[in-house]
Amino acid sequence: MLSRRLLLSLALLLPLPALAELPSAAPLFAAAAVDADNKPVALETLRGKPLVINFWARWCGPCRKEIPDLVEMHARYKGKGLVIVGLAVEDADSREAVRDFAKAYEVDYRVLLAGVGKGVELMKALGNDKAGLPFTVVIDRHGKMTVKKLGAMSKAEMEAAIKQIL
């Protein structure tokens, strides 16, 4: 029978989910999307900025719920350099509907379309194995992912994550 001290020592060697390393943000910076005018945007251009990348879709209820908080955080922290990008997991043929949706929700941060296939692939590469929405990643100025969250973020979670990278 193992001693209690040995068992505790072995337990400390086990990986803890809370301490697990977050995935690399490199796939994000290697990807491209299109804007509402169908112009290509290399996501590499976002490197070096504190980022909140929110994957969403018009049909997603929890996505709709967190948009006002994203708008509020953008207004509050854009002066400190924060960049928020809403990355719609919708195909380019939906760009007018996405533009209208963003206008109706008074979205004042950048909205890009990733496409369904590429959007799902990118989410998985960033650690969202289920490819569920909404999915948010927070990345610091050095390109390091500091937060990844599947599901709607509360305003408090969002603000804490943002303050961590500013």
Short mmCIF file of N, CA and C in Angstrom, two decimals:
data_model
loop_
_atom_site.label_atom_id
_atom_site.label_comp_id
_atom_site.label_asym_id
_atom_site.label_seq_id
_atom_site.Cartn_x
_atom_site.Cartn_y
_atom_site.Cartn_z
N MET A 1 0.84 -1.18 0.00
CA MET A 1 0.00 0.00 0.00
C MET A 1 0.89 1.25 0.00
N LEU A 2 0.56 2.17 -0.89
CA LEU A 2 1.36 3.39 -1.01
C LEU A 2 1.07 4.33 0.15
N SER A 3 2.09 5.01 0.55
CA SER A 3 1.91 5.96 1.65
C SER A 3 1.09 7.16 1.17
N ARG A 4 0.49 7.82 2.10
CA ARG A 4 -0.33 8.99 1.79
C ARG A 4 0.51 10.08 1.12
N ARG A 5 1.71 10.29 1.60
CA ARG A 5 2.60 11.31 1.04
C ARG A 5 2.94 10.99 -0.41
N LEU A 6 3.21 9.72 -0.71
CA LEU A 6 3.53 9.32 -2.07
C LEU A 6 2.33 9.53 -2.99
N LEU A 7 1.14 9.18 -2.52
CA LEU A 7 -0.07 9.38 -3.32
C LEU A 7 -0.29 10.86 -3.62
N LEU A 8 -0.11 11.70 -2.62
CA LEU A 8 -0.27 13.14 -2.83
C LEU A 8 0.77 13.67 -3.81
N SER A 9 1.98 13.18 -3.71
CA SER A 9 3.04 13.61 -4.63
C SER A 9 2.72 13.20 -6.06
N LEU A 10 2.21 11.98 -6.23
CA LEU A 10 1.84 11.51 -7.57
C LEU A 10 0.67 12.31 -8.12
N ALA A 11 -0.27 12.64 -7.26
CA ALA A 11 -1.44 13.41 -7.69
C ALA A 11 -1.03 14.78 -8.23
N LEU A 12 0.01 15.35 -7.67
CA LEU A 12 0.49 16.65 -8.14
C LEU A 12 1.05 16.58 -9.55
N LEU A 13 1.45 15.41 -9.98
CA LEU A 13 2.00 15.24 -11.32
C LEU A 13 0.93 15.11 -12.39
N LEU A 14 -0.30 14.86 -11.98
CA LEU A 14 -1.38 14.71 -12.94
C LEU A 14 -1.74 16.06 -13.55
N PRO A 15 -2.05 16.09 -14.84
CA PRO A 15 -2.42 17.36 -15.46
C PRO A 15 -3.77 17.84 -14.93
N LEU A 16 -3.86 19.11 -14.68
CA LEU A 16 -5.10 19.71 -14.22
C LEU A 16 -5.72 20.49 -15.36
N PRO A 17 -7.02 20.30 -15.63
CA PRO A 17 -7.65 21.03 -16.73
C PRO A 17 -7.50 22.54 -16.60
N ALA A 18 -7.58 23.06 -15.38
CA ALA A 18 -7.49 24.51 -15.20
C ALA A 18 -6.10 25.03 -15.55
N LEU A 19 -5.10 24.17 -15.44
CA LEU A 19 -3.74 24.58 -15.73
C LEU A 19 -3.29 24.16 -17.12
N ALA A 20 -4.16 23.51 -17.85
CA ALA A 20 -3.80 23.04 -19.18
C ALA A 20 -3.46 24.23 -20.07
N GLU A 21 -2.45 24.06 -20.88
CA GLU A 21 -2.03 25.13 -21.77
C GLU A 21 -3.09 25.35 -22.85
N LEU A 22 -3.35 26.59 -23.14
CA LEU A 22 -4.30 26.93 -24.19
C LEU A 22 -3.66 26.69 -25.55
N PRO A 23 -4.47 26.43 -26.57
CA PRO A 23 -3.91 26.20 -27.90
C PRO A 23 -3.23 27.46 -28.43
N SER A 24 -2.43 27.28 -29.43
CA SER A 24 -1.77 28.39 -30.10
C SER A 24 -2.80 29.20 -30.90
N ALA A 25 -2.57 30.49 -30.98
CA ALA A 25 -3.42 31.35 -31.80
C ALA A 25 -2.93 31.40 -33.25
N ALA A 26 -1.85 30.70 -33.55
CA ALA A 26 -1.26 30.74 -34.90
C ALA A 26 -2.27 30.43 -36.01
N PRO A 27 -3.17 29.44 -35.85
CA PRO A 27 -4.13 29.18 -36.93
C PRO A 27 -5.01 30.39 -37.26
N LEU A 28 -5.30 31.20 -36.26
CA LEU A 28 -6.10 32.40 -36.51
C LEU A 28 -5.34 33.35 -37.43
N PHE A 29 -4.08 33.60 -37.11
CA PHE A 29 -3.28 34.55 -37.89
C PHE A 29 -2.94 34.02 -39.28
N ALA A 30 -3.06 32.73 -39.49
CA ALA A 30 -2.81 32.14 -40.81
C ALA A 30 -4.07 32.12 -41.67
N ALA A 31 -5.22 32.43 -41.08
CA ALA A 31 -6.50 32.33 -41.78
C ALA A 31 -6.86 33.63 -42.49
N ALA A 32 -7.88 33.54 -43.31
CA ALA A 32 -8.43 34.71 -44.00
C ALA A 32 -9.94 34.65 -43.89
N ALA A 33 -10.56 35.79 -44.04
CA ALA A 33 -12.01 35.89 -44.03
C ALA A 33 -12.38 36.94 -45.07
N VAL A 34 -13.66 37.25 -45.19
CA VAL A 34 -14.09 38.32 -46.08
C VAL A 34 -14.92 39.31 -45.27
N ASP A 35 -14.91 40.56 -45.73
CA ASP A 35 -15.75 41.55 -45.06
C ASP A 35 -17.12 41.57 -45.73
N ALA A 36 -17.97 42.48 -45.28
CA ALA A 36 -19.34 42.54 -45.80
C ALA A 36 -19.40 42.92 -47.27
N ASP A 37 -18.30 43.47 -47.80
CA ASP A 37 -18.22 43.80 -49.22
C ASP A 37 -17.54 42.70 -50.03
N ASN A 38 -17.32 41.55 -49.39
CA ASN A 38 -16.69 40.38 -49.99
C ASN A 38 -15.21 40.61 -50.32
N LYS A 39 -14.59 41.56 -49.63
CA LYS A 39 -13.16 41.79 -49.81
C LYS A 39 -12.40 40.89 -48.84
N PRO A 40 -11.35 40.21 -49.33
CA PRO A 40 -10.59 39.33 -48.45
C PRO A 40 -9.83 40.12 -47.38
N VAL A 41 -9.76 39.53 -46.20
CA VAL A 41 -9.04 40.13 -45.08
C VAL A 41 -8.13 39.06 -44.50
N ALA A 42 -6.83 39.31 -44.53
CA ALA A 42 -5.87 38.39 -43.91
C ALA A 42 -5.89 38.67 -42.41
N LEU A 43 -6.18 37.66 -41.62
CA LEU A 43 -6.26 37.85 -40.17
C LEU A 43 -4.88 38.11 -39.56
N GLU A 44 -3.83 37.89 -40.32
CA GLU A 44 -2.47 38.24 -39.91
C GLU A 44 -2.39 39.73 -39.55
N THR A 45 -3.23 40.55 -40.19
CA THR A 45 -3.21 42.00 -39.93
C THR A 45 -3.64 42.34 -38.50
N LEU A 46 -4.20 41.39 -37.79
CA LEU A 46 -4.64 41.61 -36.40
C LEU A 46 -3.53 41.35 -35.39
N ARG A 47 -2.44 40.75 -35.84
CA ARG A 47 -1.35 40.40 -34.93
C ARG A 47 -0.80 41.66 -34.25
N GLY A 48 -0.43 41.52 -32.98
CA GLY A 48 0.16 42.63 -32.25
C GLY A 48 -0.83 43.51 -31.52
N LYS A 49 -2.11 43.15 -31.62
CA LYS A 49 -3.16 43.92 -30.96
C LYS A 49 -3.85 43.05 -29.92
N PRO A 50 -4.34 43.66 -28.84
CA PRO A 50 -5.16 42.87 -27.91
C PRO A 50 -6.49 42.57 -28.59
N LEU A 51 -6.83 41.28 -28.67
CA LEU A 51 -7.97 40.85 -29.49
C LEU A 51 -9.01 40.07 -28.71
N VAL A 52 -10.26 40.29 -29.08
CA VAL A 52 -11.35 39.40 -28.72
C VAL A 52 -11.94 38.95 -30.05
N ILE A 53 -11.88 37.66 -30.31
CA ILE A 53 -12.44 37.09 -31.53
C ILE A 53 -13.65 36.28 -31.13
N ASN A 54 -14.81 36.69 -31.63
CA ASN A 54 -16.07 36.04 -31.27
C ASN A 54 -16.66 35.37 -32.51
N PHE A 55 -16.68 34.04 -32.49
CA PHE A 55 -17.31 33.26 -33.57
C PHE A 55 -18.81 33.21 -33.28
N TRP A 56 -19.63 33.51 -34.28
CA TRP A 56 -21.07 33.59 -34.06
C TRP A 56 -21.81 33.29 -35.36
N ALA A 57 -23.13 33.21 -35.25
CA ALA A 57 -24.01 33.07 -36.41
C ALA A 57 -25.34 33.74 -36.09
N ARG A 58 -26.03 34.20 -37.11
CA ARG A 58 -27.31 34.90 -36.91
C ARG A 58 -28.35 34.04 -36.22
N TRP A 59 -28.34 32.74 -36.49
CA TRP A 59 -29.37 31.84 -35.96
C TRP A 59 -29.09 31.40 -34.52
N CYS A 60 -27.96 31.78 -33.98
CA CYS A 60 -27.51 31.32 -32.66
C CYS A 60 -28.04 32.24 -31.55
N GLY A 61 -28.96 31.72 -30.74
CA GLY A 61 -29.55 32.50 -29.65
C GLY A 61 -28.55 33.03 -28.65
N PRO A 62 -27.64 32.18 -28.11
CA PRO A 62 -26.65 32.69 -27.17
C PRO A 62 -25.72 33.74 -27.80
N CYS A 63 -25.48 33.63 -29.11
CA CYS A 63 -24.66 34.63 -29.80
C CYS A 63 -25.36 35.99 -29.74
N ARG A 64 -26.64 35.97 -30.03
CA ARG A 64 -27.43 37.21 -30.00
C ARG A 64 -27.42 37.83 -28.60
N LYS A 65 -27.45 36.97 -27.60
CA LYS A 65 -27.50 37.44 -26.21
C LYS A 65 -26.23 38.18 -25.81
N GLU A 66 -25.07 37.73 -26.28
CA GLU A 66 -23.82 38.35 -25.83
C GLU A 66 -23.37 39.54 -26.69
N ILE A 67 -23.99 39.76 -27.83
CA ILE A 67 -23.58 40.86 -28.71
C ILE A 67 -23.66 42.22 -28.00
N PRO A 68 -24.72 42.54 -27.27
CA PRO A 68 -24.73 43.85 -26.59
C PRO A 68 -23.56 44.04 -25.62
N ASP A 69 -23.13 42.97 -24.96
CA ASP A 69 -21.98 43.07 -24.07
C ASP A 69 -20.69 43.30 -24.86
N LEU A 70 -20.57 42.65 -26.01
CA LEU A 70 -19.40 42.88 -26.86
C LEU A 70 -19.37 44.33 -27.35
N VAL A 71 -20.53 44.85 -27.73
CA VAL A 71 -20.63 46.25 -28.17
C VAL A 71 -20.20 47.18 -27.03
N GLU A 72 -20.68 46.89 -25.82
CA GLU A 72 -20.33 47.71 -24.66
C GLU A 72 -18.82 47.65 -24.37
N MET A 73 -18.24 46.45 -24.42
CA MET A 73 -16.81 46.31 -24.15
C MET A 73 -15.99 47.03 -25.21
N HIS A 74 -16.45 46.97 -26.46
CA HIS A 74 -15.75 47.67 -27.53
C HIS A 74 -15.75 49.17 -27.27
N ALA A 75 -16.91 49.71 -26.92
CA ALA A 75 -17.01 51.15 -26.64
C ALA A 75 -16.11 51.54 -25.46
N ARG A 76 -16.06 50.69 -24.46
CA ARG A 76 -15.32 51.00 -23.24
C ARG A 76 -13.80 50.92 -23.43
N TYR A 77 -13.33 49.95 -24.25
CA TYR A 77 -11.89 49.67 -24.30
C TYR A 77 -11.21 49.91 -25.65
N LYS A 78 -11.94 50.32 -26.67
CA LYS A 78 -11.27 50.53 -27.97
C LYS A 78 -10.23 51.64 -27.87
N GLY A 79 -10.45 52.62 -27.00
CA GLY A 79 -9.48 53.69 -26.80
C GLY A 79 -8.16 53.21 -26.21
N LYS A 80 -8.18 52.02 -25.61
CA LYS A 80 -6.97 51.43 -25.05
C LYS A 80 -6.34 50.42 -26.01
N GLY A 81 -6.86 50.38 -27.24
CA GLY A 81 -6.28 49.53 -28.26
C GLY A 81 -6.98 48.20 -28.50
N LEU A 82 -8.03 47.91 -27.73
CA LEU A 82 -8.73 46.63 -27.90
C LEU A 82 -9.37 46.54 -29.28
N VAL A 83 -9.21 45.39 -29.90
CA VAL A 83 -9.86 45.10 -31.18
C VAL A 83 -10.79 43.91 -30.96
N ILE A 84 -12.05 44.11 -31.28
CA ILE A 84 -13.03 43.02 -31.24
C ILE A 84 -13.42 42.71 -32.67
N VAL A 85 -13.43 41.43 -33.00
CA VAL A 85 -13.85 40.98 -34.33
C VAL A 85 -14.93 39.93 -34.15
N GLY A 86 -16.08 40.18 -34.76
CA GLY A 86 -17.13 39.18 -34.83
C GLY A 86 -16.90 38.37 -36.09
N LEU A 87 -16.56 37.11 -35.94
CA LEU A 87 -16.25 36.25 -37.08
C LEU A 87 -17.46 35.35 -37.34
N ALA A 88 -18.28 35.75 -38.30
CA ALA A 88 -19.51 35.02 -38.60
C ALA A 88 -19.19 33.69 -39.26
N VAL A 89 -19.74 32.64 -38.70
CA VAL A 89 -19.57 31.30 -39.28
C VAL A 89 -20.72 31.12 -40.26
N GLU A 90 -20.63 31.90 -41.33
CA GLU A 90 -21.65 31.91 -42.38
C GLU A 90 -20.92 32.12 -43.70
N ASP A 91 -21.53 31.64 -44.77
CA ASP A 91 -20.90 31.73 -46.08
C ASP A 91 -21.07 33.12 -46.69
N ALA A 92 -20.23 33.43 -47.66
CA ALA A 92 -20.20 34.76 -48.27
C ALA A 92 -21.54 35.15 -48.88
N ASP A 93 -22.34 34.17 -49.32
CA ASP A 93 -23.64 34.53 -49.90
C ASP A 93 -24.61 35.07 -48.84
N SER A 94 -24.24 35.00 -47.58
CA SER A 94 -25.05 35.55 -46.48
C SER A 94 -24.59 36.94 -46.06
N ARG A 95 -23.65 37.51 -46.78
CA ARG A 95 -23.03 38.75 -46.28
C ARG A 95 -24.02 39.90 -46.14
N GLU A 96 -25.00 40.03 -47.03
CA GLU A 96 -25.99 41.11 -46.86
C GLU A 96 -26.83 40.88 -45.61
N ALA A 97 -27.22 39.64 -45.38
CA ALA A 97 -28.00 39.32 -44.18
C ALA A 97 -27.17 39.55 -42.92
N VAL A 98 -25.89 39.22 -42.98
CA VAL A 98 -24.99 39.45 -41.84
C VAL A 98 -24.84 40.96 -41.61
N ARG A 99 -24.68 41.72 -42.68
CA ARG A 99 -24.57 43.18 -42.57
C ARG A 99 -25.83 43.77 -41.93
N ASP A 100 -27.00 43.32 -42.40
CA ASP A 100 -28.27 43.81 -41.84
C ASP A 100 -28.42 43.43 -40.37
N PHE A 101 -28.01 42.21 -40.05
CA PHE A 101 -28.07 41.74 -38.66
C PHE A 101 -27.18 42.61 -37.78
N ALA A 102 -25.96 42.85 -38.22
CA ALA A 102 -25.02 43.66 -37.43
C ALA A 102 -25.56 45.08 -37.24
N LYS A 103 -26.19 45.61 -38.26
CA LYS A 103 -26.78 46.95 -38.15
C LYS A 103 -27.93 46.95 -37.14
N ALA A 104 -28.78 45.93 -37.21
CA ALA A 104 -29.92 45.84 -36.29
C ALA A 104 -29.47 45.72 -34.84
N TYR A 105 -28.34 45.06 -34.61
CA TYR A 105 -27.81 44.89 -33.25
C TYR A 105 -26.82 45.99 -32.86
N GLU A 106 -26.70 47.00 -33.74
CA GLU A 106 -25.82 48.15 -33.50
C GLU A 106 -24.38 47.73 -33.21
N VAL A 107 -23.93 46.73 -33.97
CA VAL A 107 -22.55 46.25 -33.83
C VAL A 107 -21.62 47.29 -34.44
N ASP A 108 -20.71 47.80 -33.61
CA ASP A 108 -19.77 48.82 -34.11
C ASP A 108 -18.34 48.30 -34.17
N TYR A 109 -18.15 47.03 -33.86
CA TYR A 109 -16.83 46.42 -34.03
C TYR A 109 -16.79 45.72 -35.38
N ARG A 110 -15.63 45.28 -35.78
CA ARG A 110 -15.45 44.68 -37.10
C ARG A 110 -16.16 43.34 -37.20
N VAL A 111 -16.87 43.13 -38.30
CA VAL A 111 -17.56 41.87 -38.56
C VAL A 111 -17.02 41.30 -39.87
N LEU A 112 -16.56 40.06 -39.79
CA LEU A 112 -16.04 39.35 -40.96
C LEU A 112 -16.77 38.03 -41.10
N LEU A 113 -16.75 37.46 -42.30
CA LEU A 113 -17.35 36.16 -42.55
C LEU A 113 -16.25 35.14 -42.78
N ALA A 114 -16.28 34.08 -42.00
CA ALA A 114 -15.28 33.02 -42.13
C ALA A 114 -15.71 31.93 -43.09
N GLY A 115 -17.02 31.84 -43.34
CA GLY A 115 -17.55 30.70 -44.08
C GLY A 115 -17.86 29.59 -43.09
N VAL A 116 -18.78 28.72 -43.44
CA VAL A 116 -19.14 27.65 -42.50
C VAL A 116 -18.01 26.64 -42.38
N GLY A 117 -17.55 26.08 -43.49
CA GLY A 117 -16.50 25.06 -43.45
C GLY A 117 -15.21 25.57 -42.84
N LYS A 118 -14.74 26.71 -43.33
CA LYS A 118 -13.49 27.28 -42.81
C LYS A 118 -13.65 27.76 -41.38
N GLY A 119 -14.83 28.28 -41.05
CA GLY A 119 -15.08 28.75 -39.68
C GLY A 119 -15.03 27.61 -38.68
N VAL A 120 -15.66 26.49 -39.03
CA VAL A 120 -15.65 25.31 -38.16
C VAL A 120 -14.22 24.79 -38.02
N GLU A 121 -13.51 24.71 -39.13
CA GLU A 121 -12.12 24.24 -39.12
C GLU A 121 -11.25 25.13 -38.22
N LEU A 122 -11.44 26.43 -38.33
CA LEU A 122 -10.65 27.37 -37.52
C LEU A 122 -11.00 27.25 -36.04
N MET A 123 -12.29 27.13 -35.73
CA MET A 123 -12.68 26.96 -34.33
C MET A 123 -12.05 25.72 -33.73
N LYS A 124 -12.06 24.63 -34.48
CA LYS A 124 -11.46 23.38 -33.98
C LYS A 124 -9.96 23.56 -33.76
N ALA A 125 -9.29 24.26 -34.68
CA ALA A 125 -7.85 24.50 -34.54
C ALA A 125 -7.53 25.36 -33.32
N LEU A 126 -8.51 26.16 -32.89
CA LEU A 126 -8.32 27.02 -31.72
C LEU A 126 -8.83 26.39 -30.43
N GLY A 127 -9.18 25.10 -30.49
CA GLY A 127 -9.55 24.38 -29.27
C GLY A 127 -11.02 24.14 -29.04
N ASN A 128 -11.86 24.46 -30.02
CA ASN A 128 -13.30 24.21 -29.89
C ASN A 128 -13.63 22.93 -30.64
N ASP A 129 -13.35 21.78 -30.01
CA ASP A 129 -13.53 20.48 -30.66
C ASP A 129 -14.98 20.22 -31.06
N LYS A 130 -15.92 20.81 -30.35
CA LYS A 130 -17.34 20.59 -30.64
C LYS A 130 -17.85 21.51 -31.74
N ALA A 131 -17.07 22.52 -32.08
CA ALA A 131 -17.45 23.50 -33.11
C ALA A 131 -18.77 24.19 -32.77
N GLY A 132 -19.03 24.36 -31.47
CA GLY A 132 -20.25 25.03 -31.04
C GLY A 132 -20.10 26.54 -31.06
N LEU A 133 -21.23 27.21 -31.00
CA LEU A 133 -21.29 28.66 -30.99
C LEU A 133 -22.10 29.14 -29.79
N PRO A 134 -21.83 30.32 -29.31
CA PRO A 134 -20.71 31.17 -29.66
C PRO A 134 -19.41 30.61 -29.09
N PHE A 135 -18.33 31.03 -29.69
CA PHE A 135 -16.99 30.63 -29.24
C PHE A 135 -16.13 31.88 -29.28
N THR A 136 -15.49 32.17 -28.16
CA THR A 136 -14.70 33.39 -28.05
C THR A 136 -13.29 33.06 -27.62
N VAL A 137 -12.33 33.69 -28.29
CA VAL A 137 -10.93 33.59 -27.87
C VAL A 137 -10.42 35.00 -27.61
N VAL A 138 -9.59 35.10 -26.58
CA VAL A 138 -8.97 36.37 -26.21
C VAL A 138 -7.47 36.18 -26.38
N ILE A 139 -6.85 37.11 -27.09
CA ILE A 139 -5.44 36.99 -27.46
C ILE A 139 -4.72 38.28 -27.08
N ASP A 140 -3.57 38.14 -26.44
CA ASP A 140 -2.82 39.33 -26.02
C ASP A 140 -1.99 39.90 -27.18
N ARG A 141 -1.31 41.00 -26.92
CA ARG A 141 -0.51 41.69 -27.95
C ARG A 141 0.63 40.84 -28.49
N HIS A 142 1.02 39.82 -27.73
CA HIS A 142 2.11 38.94 -28.15
C HIS A 142 1.61 37.74 -28.95
N GLY A 143 0.31 37.70 -29.21
CA GLY A 143 -0.26 36.60 -29.99
C GLY A 143 -0.56 35.36 -29.17
N LYS A 144 -0.55 35.49 -27.84
CA LYS A 144 -0.82 34.35 -26.97
C LYS A 144 -2.29 34.34 -26.56
N MET A 145 -2.92 33.19 -26.76
CA MET A 145 -4.30 33.04 -26.33
C MET A 145 -4.34 32.99 -24.81
N THR A 146 -5.18 33.83 -24.22
CA THR A 146 -5.29 33.88 -22.77
C THR A 146 -6.60 33.28 -22.27
N VAL A 147 -7.61 33.28 -23.13
CA VAL A 147 -8.93 32.73 -22.77
C VAL A 147 -9.54 32.11 -24.00
N LYS A 148 -10.21 30.98 -23.80
CA LYS A 148 -11.09 30.42 -24.83
C LYS A 148 -12.36 29.99 -24.12
N LYS A 149 -13.49 30.30 -24.73
CA LYS A 149 -14.76 30.01 -24.07
C LYS A 149 -15.77 29.56 -25.10
N LEU A 150 -16.31 28.37 -24.90
CA LEU A 150 -17.42 27.87 -25.70
C LEU A 150 -18.69 28.20 -24.94
N GLY A 151 -19.59 28.89 -25.59
CA GLY A 151 -20.82 29.35 -24.93
C GLY A 151 -20.72 30.84 -24.67
N ALA A 152 -21.85 31.44 -24.37
CA ALA A 152 -21.88 32.88 -24.14
C ALA A 152 -21.07 33.25 -22.91
N MET A 153 -20.32 34.32 -23.02
CA MET A 153 -19.56 34.85 -21.89
C MET A 153 -20.44 35.85 -21.14
N SER A 154 -20.36 35.82 -19.84
CA SER A 154 -21.05 36.85 -19.07
C SER A 154 -20.26 38.15 -19.24
N LYS A 155 -20.91 39.26 -18.95
CA LYS A 155 -20.23 40.55 -19.05
C LYS A 155 -19.02 40.58 -18.12
N ALA A 156 -19.16 40.02 -16.92
CA ALA A 156 -18.05 40.01 -15.95
C ALA A 156 -16.88 39.18 -16.47
N GLU A 157 -17.16 38.00 -17.06
CA GLU A 157 -16.09 37.16 -17.63
C GLU A 157 -15.38 37.91 -18.76
N MET A 158 -16.18 38.55 -19.60
CA MET A 158 -15.64 39.26 -20.75
C MET A 158 -14.73 40.40 -20.29
N GLU A 159 -15.21 41.18 -19.34
CA GLU A 159 -14.43 42.32 -18.88
C GLU A 159 -13.14 41.87 -18.19
N ALA A 160 -13.22 40.82 -17.39
CA ALA A 160 -12.02 40.31 -16.72
C ALA A 160 -10.99 39.83 -17.74
N ALA A 161 -11.45 39.14 -18.79
CA ALA A 161 -10.55 38.65 -19.83
C ALA A 161 -9.90 39.81 -20.59
N ILE A 162 -10.68 40.84 -20.84
CA ILE A 162 -10.16 42.01 -21.56
C ILE A 162 -9.14 42.76 -20.72
N LYS A 163 -9.45 42.97 -19.46
CA LYS A 163 -8.52 43.69 -18.58
C LYS A 163 -7.18 42.97 -18.47
N GLN A 164 -7.22 41.65 -18.58
CA GLN A 164 -6.01 40.84 -18.49
C GLN A 164 -5.05 41.11 -19.66
N ILE A 165 -5.57 41.53 -20.81
CA ILE A 165 -4.71 41.71 -21.99
C ILE A 165 -4.40 43.17 -22.30
N LEU A 166 -4.98 44.09 -21.57
CA LEU A 166 -4.72 45.52 -21.84
C LEU A 166 -3.54 46.04 -21.05
#
